[in-house]
PDB file of C-alpha atoms in Angstrom:
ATOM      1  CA  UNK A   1     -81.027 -15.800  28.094  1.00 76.00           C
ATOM      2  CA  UNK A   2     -78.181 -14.629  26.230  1.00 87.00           C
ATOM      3  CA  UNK A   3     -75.713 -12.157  27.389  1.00 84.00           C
ATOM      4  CA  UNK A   4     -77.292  -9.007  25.596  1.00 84.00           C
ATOM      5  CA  UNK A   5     -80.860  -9.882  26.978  1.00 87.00           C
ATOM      6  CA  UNK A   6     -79.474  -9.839  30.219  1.00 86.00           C
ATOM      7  CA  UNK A   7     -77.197  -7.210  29.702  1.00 86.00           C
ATOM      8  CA  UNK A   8     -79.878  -4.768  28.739  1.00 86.00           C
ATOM      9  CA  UNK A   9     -83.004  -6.138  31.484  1.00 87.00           C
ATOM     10  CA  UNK A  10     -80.156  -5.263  33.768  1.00 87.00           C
ATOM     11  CA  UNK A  11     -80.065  -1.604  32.154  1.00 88.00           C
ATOM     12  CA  UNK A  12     -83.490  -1.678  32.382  1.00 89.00           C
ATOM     13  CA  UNK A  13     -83.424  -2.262  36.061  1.00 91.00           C
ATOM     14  CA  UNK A  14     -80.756   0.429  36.563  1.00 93.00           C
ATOM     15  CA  UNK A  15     -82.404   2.836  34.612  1.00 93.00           C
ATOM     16  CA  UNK A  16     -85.037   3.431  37.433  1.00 93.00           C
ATOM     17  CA  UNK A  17     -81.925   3.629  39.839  1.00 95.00           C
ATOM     18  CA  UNK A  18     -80.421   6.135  37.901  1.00 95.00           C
ATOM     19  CA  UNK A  19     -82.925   8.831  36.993  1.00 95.00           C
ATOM     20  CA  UNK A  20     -84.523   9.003  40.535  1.00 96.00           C
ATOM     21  CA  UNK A  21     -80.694   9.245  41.753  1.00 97.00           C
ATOM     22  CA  UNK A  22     -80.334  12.167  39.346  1.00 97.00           C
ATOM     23  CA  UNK A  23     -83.550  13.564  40.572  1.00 97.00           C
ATOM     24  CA  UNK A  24     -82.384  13.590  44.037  1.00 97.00           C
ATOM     25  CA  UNK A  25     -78.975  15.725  43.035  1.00 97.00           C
ATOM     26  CA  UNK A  26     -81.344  17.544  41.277  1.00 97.00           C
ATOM     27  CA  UNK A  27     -83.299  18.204  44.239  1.00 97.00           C
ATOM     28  CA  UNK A  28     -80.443  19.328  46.347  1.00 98.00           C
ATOM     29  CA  UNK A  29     -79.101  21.300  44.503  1.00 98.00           C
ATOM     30  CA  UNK A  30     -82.205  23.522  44.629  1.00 97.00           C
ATOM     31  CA  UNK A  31     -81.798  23.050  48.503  1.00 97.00           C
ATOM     32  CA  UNK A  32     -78.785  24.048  48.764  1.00 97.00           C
ATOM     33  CA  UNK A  33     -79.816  27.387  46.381  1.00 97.00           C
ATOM     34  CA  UNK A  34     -82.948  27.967  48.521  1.00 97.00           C
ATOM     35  CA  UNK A  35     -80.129  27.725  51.808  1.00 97.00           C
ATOM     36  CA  UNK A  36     -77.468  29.945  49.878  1.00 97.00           C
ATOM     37  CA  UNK A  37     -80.223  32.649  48.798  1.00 97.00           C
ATOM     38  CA  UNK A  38     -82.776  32.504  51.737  1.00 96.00           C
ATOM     39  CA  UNK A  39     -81.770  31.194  54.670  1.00 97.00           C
ATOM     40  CA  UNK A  40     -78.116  32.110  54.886  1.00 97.00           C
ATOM     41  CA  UNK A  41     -79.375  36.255  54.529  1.00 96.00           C
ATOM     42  CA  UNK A  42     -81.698  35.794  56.514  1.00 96.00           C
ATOM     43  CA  UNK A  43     -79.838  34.321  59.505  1.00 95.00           C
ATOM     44  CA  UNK A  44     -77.203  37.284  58.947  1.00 94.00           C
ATOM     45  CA  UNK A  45     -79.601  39.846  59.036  1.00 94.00           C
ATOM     46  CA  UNK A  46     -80.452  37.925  62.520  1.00 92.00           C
ATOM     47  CA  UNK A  47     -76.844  37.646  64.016  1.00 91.00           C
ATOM     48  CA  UNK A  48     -76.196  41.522  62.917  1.00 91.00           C
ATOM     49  CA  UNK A  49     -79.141  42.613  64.612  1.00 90.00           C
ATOM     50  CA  UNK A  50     -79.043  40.255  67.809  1.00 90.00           C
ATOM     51  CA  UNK A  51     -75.135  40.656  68.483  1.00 88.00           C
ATOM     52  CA  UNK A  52     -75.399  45.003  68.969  1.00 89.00           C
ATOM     53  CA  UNK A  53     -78.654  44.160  70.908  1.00 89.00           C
ATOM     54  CA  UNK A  54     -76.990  41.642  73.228  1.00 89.00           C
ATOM     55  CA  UNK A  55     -73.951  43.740  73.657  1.00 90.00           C
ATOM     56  CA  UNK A  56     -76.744  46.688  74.545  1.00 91.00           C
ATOM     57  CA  UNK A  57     -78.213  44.923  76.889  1.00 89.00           C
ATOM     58  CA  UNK A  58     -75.158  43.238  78.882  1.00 92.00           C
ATOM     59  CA  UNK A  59     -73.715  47.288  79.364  1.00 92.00           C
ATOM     60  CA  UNK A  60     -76.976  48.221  80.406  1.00 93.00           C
ATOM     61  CA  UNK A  61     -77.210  45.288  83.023  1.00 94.00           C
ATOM     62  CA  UNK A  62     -75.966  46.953  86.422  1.00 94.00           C
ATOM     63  CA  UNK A  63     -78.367  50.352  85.410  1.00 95.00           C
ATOM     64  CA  UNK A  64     -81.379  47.941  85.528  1.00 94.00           C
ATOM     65  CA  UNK A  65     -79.830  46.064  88.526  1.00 94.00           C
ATOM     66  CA  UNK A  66     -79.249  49.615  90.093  1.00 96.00           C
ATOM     67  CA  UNK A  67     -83.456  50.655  89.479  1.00 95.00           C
ATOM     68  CA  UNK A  68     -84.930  47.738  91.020  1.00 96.00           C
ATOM     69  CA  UNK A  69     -83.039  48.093  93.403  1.00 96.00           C
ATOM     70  CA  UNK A  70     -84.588  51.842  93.902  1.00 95.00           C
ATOM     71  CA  UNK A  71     -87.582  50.335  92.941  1.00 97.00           C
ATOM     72  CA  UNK A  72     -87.476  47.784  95.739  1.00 95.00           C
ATOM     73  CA  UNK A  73     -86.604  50.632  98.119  1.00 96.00           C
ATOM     74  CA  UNK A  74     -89.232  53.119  96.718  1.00 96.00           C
ATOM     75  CA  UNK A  75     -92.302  49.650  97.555  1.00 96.00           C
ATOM     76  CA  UNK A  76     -90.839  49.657 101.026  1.00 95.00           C
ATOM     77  CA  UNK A  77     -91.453  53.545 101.629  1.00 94.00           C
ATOM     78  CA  UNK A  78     -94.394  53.647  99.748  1.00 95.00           C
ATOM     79  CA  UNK A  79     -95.893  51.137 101.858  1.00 94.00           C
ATOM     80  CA  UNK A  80     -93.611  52.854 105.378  1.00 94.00           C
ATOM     81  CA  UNK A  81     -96.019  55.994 104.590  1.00 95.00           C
ATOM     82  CA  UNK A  82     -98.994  54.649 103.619  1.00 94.00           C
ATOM     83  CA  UNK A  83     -99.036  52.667 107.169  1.00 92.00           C
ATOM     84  CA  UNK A  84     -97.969  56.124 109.349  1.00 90.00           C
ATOM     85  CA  UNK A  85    -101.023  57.993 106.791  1.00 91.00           C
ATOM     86  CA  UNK A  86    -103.037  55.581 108.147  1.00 91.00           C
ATOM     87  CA  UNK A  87    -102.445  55.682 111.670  1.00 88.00           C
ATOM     88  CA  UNK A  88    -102.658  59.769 111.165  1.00 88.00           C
ATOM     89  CA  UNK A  89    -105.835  59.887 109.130  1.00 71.00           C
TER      90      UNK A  89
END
């Protein structure tokens, strides 16, 4: 086999190589659009909603602590008068 046979099965060989390695760029590329265009908004839109919601929720924290604990005392006389109604009735 002379040099230029081998020289060019050898291109041959890479060819393959080379167009399924340009393929895969290709392919990430789009990935990384679909990321940039989609995901990326989408996971802002997320973070600017959650973040206000969290910090909503953390203030409110000792006002919900506060009614169940009036809840919890509210059960107890509930259940306080409910026994003396039934001793009455």
């Amino acid at each position: 086999m002379s040099d230029n046979e081998l020289l060019l099965a050898l291109r041959n060989e890479i060819q393959p190589i080379k167009d399924t390695l340009q393929e895969t760029r290709n392919e990430l590329h789009d990935f990384r659009l679909y990321v940039e265009n989609e995901i990326e908004p989408k996971i802002q839109l997320l973070a600017e909603n959650y973040v206000p919601a969290a910090k909503r929720y953390e203030k409110a924290m000792p006002e919900i602590d506060e009614v169940k604990r009036d809840l919890d005392i509210l059960k107890k006389v509930v259940a306080e008068h409910s026994e003396k109604l039934q001793k009455i009735g």
